[in-house]
Amino acid sequence: MPDTPHISRRELLRGAALVPVAGALAACATPAAPPAATSSSAPVATSAANPFGVAGNKPLEVWIFDGGFGQDYAKNIHQPLFKTKHPGVEIKHNATKEITKILQPRFAGGNPPDVIDNSGANAMDFGALAQDNQLQDLTPLLDAPSWDDPNTKVRDTIDQAVIDLGTYDGTFSVLGYVNYIFGIWYSQKAFRDNGWEAPKTWDEFLKLCETIKKSGKMAPFTYAGKFPQYLYEPLLTMAAKIGGNEVLVNIDNLEDGAWTSEAMKTSATAWAEIGAKYLMEGTAGLDHVQTQTAQNKYKVAMLPSGSWLENEQKTTTPADFEYAMFPIPDITGSDKLPYGTLHSQPSENFIVPSKSPNPQGGMEYLRAMLSKKAAGDFSEMVKTVSVVKGAGEGRQLSPGAASATKSFADAGANVVYYRWQTWYAQLKDEAIAATGELMSGRLTPDKYLERLQKKADELKNDSSIKKYQR
């Protein structure tokens, strides 16, 4: 993820205001009806084979976030599959690490592309896009025949969480393609060679950190110091384990005192201790690639990340490294959620801009992506878990993907998530900055949480900000 300032909701809306707002997206009258035509050309008839009425010669512009998964999957899997049914459509492929910087001005100018993988540290603010009616209603995609089987709807081939988390103000408009599975990542080889075991309690985790520190072989722990959102993820997951899922629901809903709950205080205090005692030297000045590469060189034992990690580090990881992950350990002995609880949610979020030239083609592109073959090939190529049901069946999973898949299966119903960081960009920016201060010792746990509560209260009381609930 690039070290690029995040454009706030007000900045995005101020840019978007340069273009006349067309009003709320019109819902389609029938499940498989195409969106409103955006050009003067005659609409194409719809059918089971072409449910959105894709014009056979209308170009399709695709932008991919060139991050942990790269861009080859789009060029070598999704786009060739799309072309099997629409060979006359020219696909204009683009990729960037700076989604907001490159594409926000195009929304402001009224000429956004047709498909965007809006992901990474510099993703555009989904809440602002939804508030300004910039996102195509993807409900027709859910009710269209699946790419593989005309008798099965797309909605029946994907995890329900995709629909739940991709819905903004009652409209499904964001497609999360990957089940991000978060945890603490390590090398099975390093642990095996040194006789270390993945901890199941926080006391065991602290003892492991102390053992590794005293060994002098490597530092116990690190995180992407330049991108502290890598650290607030386990902090929030720990708080949910301690106090239950309502801890995260209350934060999402901007409830009074949500950030300063006892569960959040316990978690912030625990991670502040890690910051004070067990971080790899220089962590604060390093980005995610630098800290992950240090782990590949056996300079540090553990770090928090998601299931994209293995693919992101494929060029620097030793062949026998054997990535694996473990969930947040039990904290208090009376945690409300059991051992194995995970933070996991659909991410790598794709959108079709409502004002793009070819939203019909954009939705068809997503339909191709959600085929079992495309999702399975993707999972195998980038060593991760797709949201398409059964896409990994019969596939040869890498060590990290196998570990994440097992952890996800073991968690069962004990999966938590949060949405505030995609709903409220200003709160995300504040959390990033404050978490860095907490881990460097410049903020006490109490002051850290007070700072975040203050920002949440400001947003709650700002009538210009669209509020969301879960």
Coordinates of C-alpha atoms in Angstrom, one line a residue, residues 114-292:
D114 CA -16.4 1.0 -16.1
V115 CA -14.8 -1.3 -13.5
I116 CA -12.6 -0.4 -10.5
D117 CA -10.8 -2.5 -8.0
N118 CA -11.1 0.2 -5.3
S119 CA -8.7 -1.3 -2.8
G120 CA -5.5 -0.5 -0.9
A121 CA -4.4 2.3 1.4
N122 CA -5.4 4.9 -1.2
A123 CA -8.9 3.6 -2.0
M124 CA -11.6 6.0 -2.6
D125 CA -14.2 6.6 0.2
F126 CA -17.1 4.2 -0.4
G127 CA -19.3 6.2 1.9
A128 CA -18.8 9.4 -0.1
L129 CA -19.3 7.6 -3.4
A130 CA -22.5 6.1 -2.2
Q131 CA -23.7 9.4 -0.8
D132 CA -23.1 11.1 -4.1
N133 CA -24.9 8.4 -6.1
Q134 CA -21.7 7.4 -7.9
L135 CA -22.1 3.7 -7.5
Q136 CA -24.1 1.4 -9.8
D137 CA -26.8 -0.6 -8.1
L138 CA -25.5 -4.2 -8.4
T139 CA -28.7 -5.9 -7.4
P140 CA -29.3 -7.0 -11.0
L141 CA -25.9 -8.8 -10.8
L142 CA -27.1 -10.8 -7.8
D143 CA -30.2 -11.9 -9.6
A144 CA -28.6 -12.6 -12.9
P145 CA -27.9 -16.2 -14.0
S146 CA -24.4 -17.3 -12.8
W147 CA -21.7 -17.6 -15.5
D148 CA -21.5 -21.3 -14.9
D149 CA -25.1 -22.3 -14.6
P150 CA -28.1 -20.4 -16.0
N151 CA -30.4 -22.1 -13.4
T152 CA -28.4 -20.7 -10.5
K153 CA -28.4 -17.0 -9.6
V154 CA -25.2 -15.2 -8.8
R155 CA -26.4 -14.5 -5.3
D156 CA -26.5 -18.2 -4.5
T157 CA -22.8 -18.7 -5.5
I158 CA -21.3 -16.2 -3.1
D159 CA -21.0 -15.8 0.7
Q160 CA -23.9 -13.8 2.2
A161 CA -21.4 -11.5 3.9
V162 CA -20.5 -10.2 0.4
I163 CA -24.0 -8.8 0.1
D164 CA -24.3 -7.6 3.7
L165 CA -21.0 -5.7 3.6
G166 CA -21.4 -4.5 0.1
T167 CA -24.7 -2.8 0.8
Y168 CA -24.7 1.0 1.4
D169 CA -28.0 2.7 2.4
G170 CA -30.0 -0.3 1.3
T171 CA -28.4 -0.7 -2.1
F172 CA -25.9 -3.5 -2.9
S173 CA -23.1 -1.6 -4.7
V174 CA -19.7 -2.9 -3.7
L175 CA -18.5 -6.4 -4.5
G176 CA -15.9 -7.8 -2.2
Y177 CA -14.1 -10.6 -4.1
V178 CA -11.7 -12.0 -1.5
N179 CA -12.3 -13.3 2.0
Y180 CA -9.6 -11.4 3.8
I181 CA -8.6 -13.5 6.8
F182 CA -6.6 -11.6 9.4
G183 CA -4.3 -13.0 12.1
I184 CA -0.7 -13.1 13.4
W185 CA 1.6 -14.5 10.7
Y186 CA 4.8 -16.5 11.2
S187 CA 7.2 -19.0 9.6
Q188 CA 6.4 -22.6 10.4
K189 CA 10.1 -23.4 9.7
A190 CA 11.3 -20.7 12.2
F191 CA 8.9 -21.9 14.9
R192 CA 9.7 -25.6 14.3
D193 CA 13.5 -25.0 14.3
N194 CA 13.4 -23.1 17.5
G195 CA 10.8 -25.1 19.4
W196 CA 8.3 -22.2 19.5
E197 CA 4.6 -22.9 19.5
A198 CA 1.7 -20.7 18.4
P199 CA 0.2 -19.2 21.6
K200 CA -3.4 -19.7 22.6
T201 CA -3.5 -17.3 25.5
W202 CA -2.1 -13.8 25.9
D203 CA 0.2 -14.9 28.7
E204 CA 1.6 -17.5 26.4
F205 CA 2.0 -14.8 23.7
L206 CA 3.9 -12.6 26.1
K207 CA 6.1 -15.5 27.3
L208 CA 6.8 -16.3 23.6
C209 CA 7.8 -12.7 22.9
E210 CA 10.1 -12.8 25.9
T211 CA 11.7 -16.1 24.9
I212 CA 12.3 -14.8 21.3
K213 CA 13.7 -11.5 22.6
K214 CA 16.2 -13.3 25.0
S215 CA 17.3 -15.7 22.3
G216 CA 18.8 -12.8 20.4
K217 CA 18.0 -14.6 17.1
M218 CA 15.3 -12.1 16.0
A219 CA 12.9 -9.6 17.2
P220 CA 9.6 -10.9 18.5
F221 CA 7.1 -8.6 16.7
T222 CA 6.6 -5.9 14.2
Y223 CA 3.9 -4.2 12.1
A224 CA 3.8 -1.8 9.2
G225 CA 4.9 1.3 11.2
K226 CA 4.1 3.7 8.3
F227 CA 0.6 2.1 8.0
P228 CA -0.7 1.6 11.6
Q229 CA -4.0 0.3 10.3
Y230 CA -2.1 -3.1 10.3
L231 CA -2.0 -2.8 14.1
Y232 CA -5.4 -1.4 14.9
E233 CA -6.8 -4.5 13.2
P234 CA -5.6 -7.0 15.9
L235 CA -6.4 -4.3 18.6
L236 CA -10.1 -4.2 17.5
T237 CA -10.3 -7.9 17.0
M238 CA -9.0 -8.4 20.6
A239 CA -11.5 -6.0 22.0
A240 CA -14.3 -7.9 20.2
K241 CA -13.0 -11.2 21.7
I242 CA -13.0 -9.7 25.1
G243 CA -16.4 -7.8 25.0
G244 CA -18.3 -9.5 22.2
N245 CA -19.2 -8.5 18.7
E246 CA -21.3 -5.5 20.1
V247 CA -18.0 -3.7 20.7
L248 CA -17.4 -3.4 17.0
V249 CA -21.1 -2.8 16.2
N250 CA -21.2 0.1 18.6
I251 CA -18.1 1.6 17.1
D252 CA -19.6 1.3 13.6
N253 CA -22.8 2.9 14.7
L254 CA -21.0 5.9 16.3
E255 CA -22.5 5.1 19.7
D256 CA -21.5 7.3 22.7
G257 CA -18.5 5.9 24.5
A258 CA -17.9 3.1 22.0
W259 CA -14.2 3.7 21.7
T260 CA -13.6 4.0 25.4
S261 CA -15.3 0.8 26.5
E262 CA -13.6 -1.5 29.0
A263 CA -12.8 -4.0 26.2
M264 CA -11.1 -1.4 24.1
K265 CA -9.1 -0.2 27.1
T266 CA -7.9 -3.7 27.9
S267 CA -6.9 -4.3 24.3
A268 CA -5.2 -0.9 23.8
T269 CA -3.2 -1.5 27.0
A270 CA -2.1 -5.0 25.9
W271 CA -0.9 -3.8 22.5
A272 CA 0.8 -0.7 24.1
E273 CA 2.9 -3.2 26.1
I274 CA 4.0 -5.0 22.9
G275 CA 4.9 -1.6 21.5
A276 CA 7.0 -0.7 24.6
K277 CA 8.8 -4.1 24.9
Y278 CA 8.9 -6.3 21.9
L279 CA 8.9 -4.4 18.6
M280 CA 11.6 -4.8 16.1
E281 CA 13.9 -1.8 16.1
G282 CA 13.0 0.9 13.6
T283 CA 9.4 -0.5 13.1
A284 CA 7.8 3.0 13.2
G285 CA 9.7 4.1 10.1
L286 CA 9.1 1.0 8.0
D287 CA 6.2 0.1 5.6
H288 CA 4.5 -3.2 5.2
V289 CA 6.8 -4.5 2.5
Q290 CA 9.9 -3.7 4.6
T291 CA 8.6 -5.4 7.7
Q292 CA 7.4 -8.4 5.8

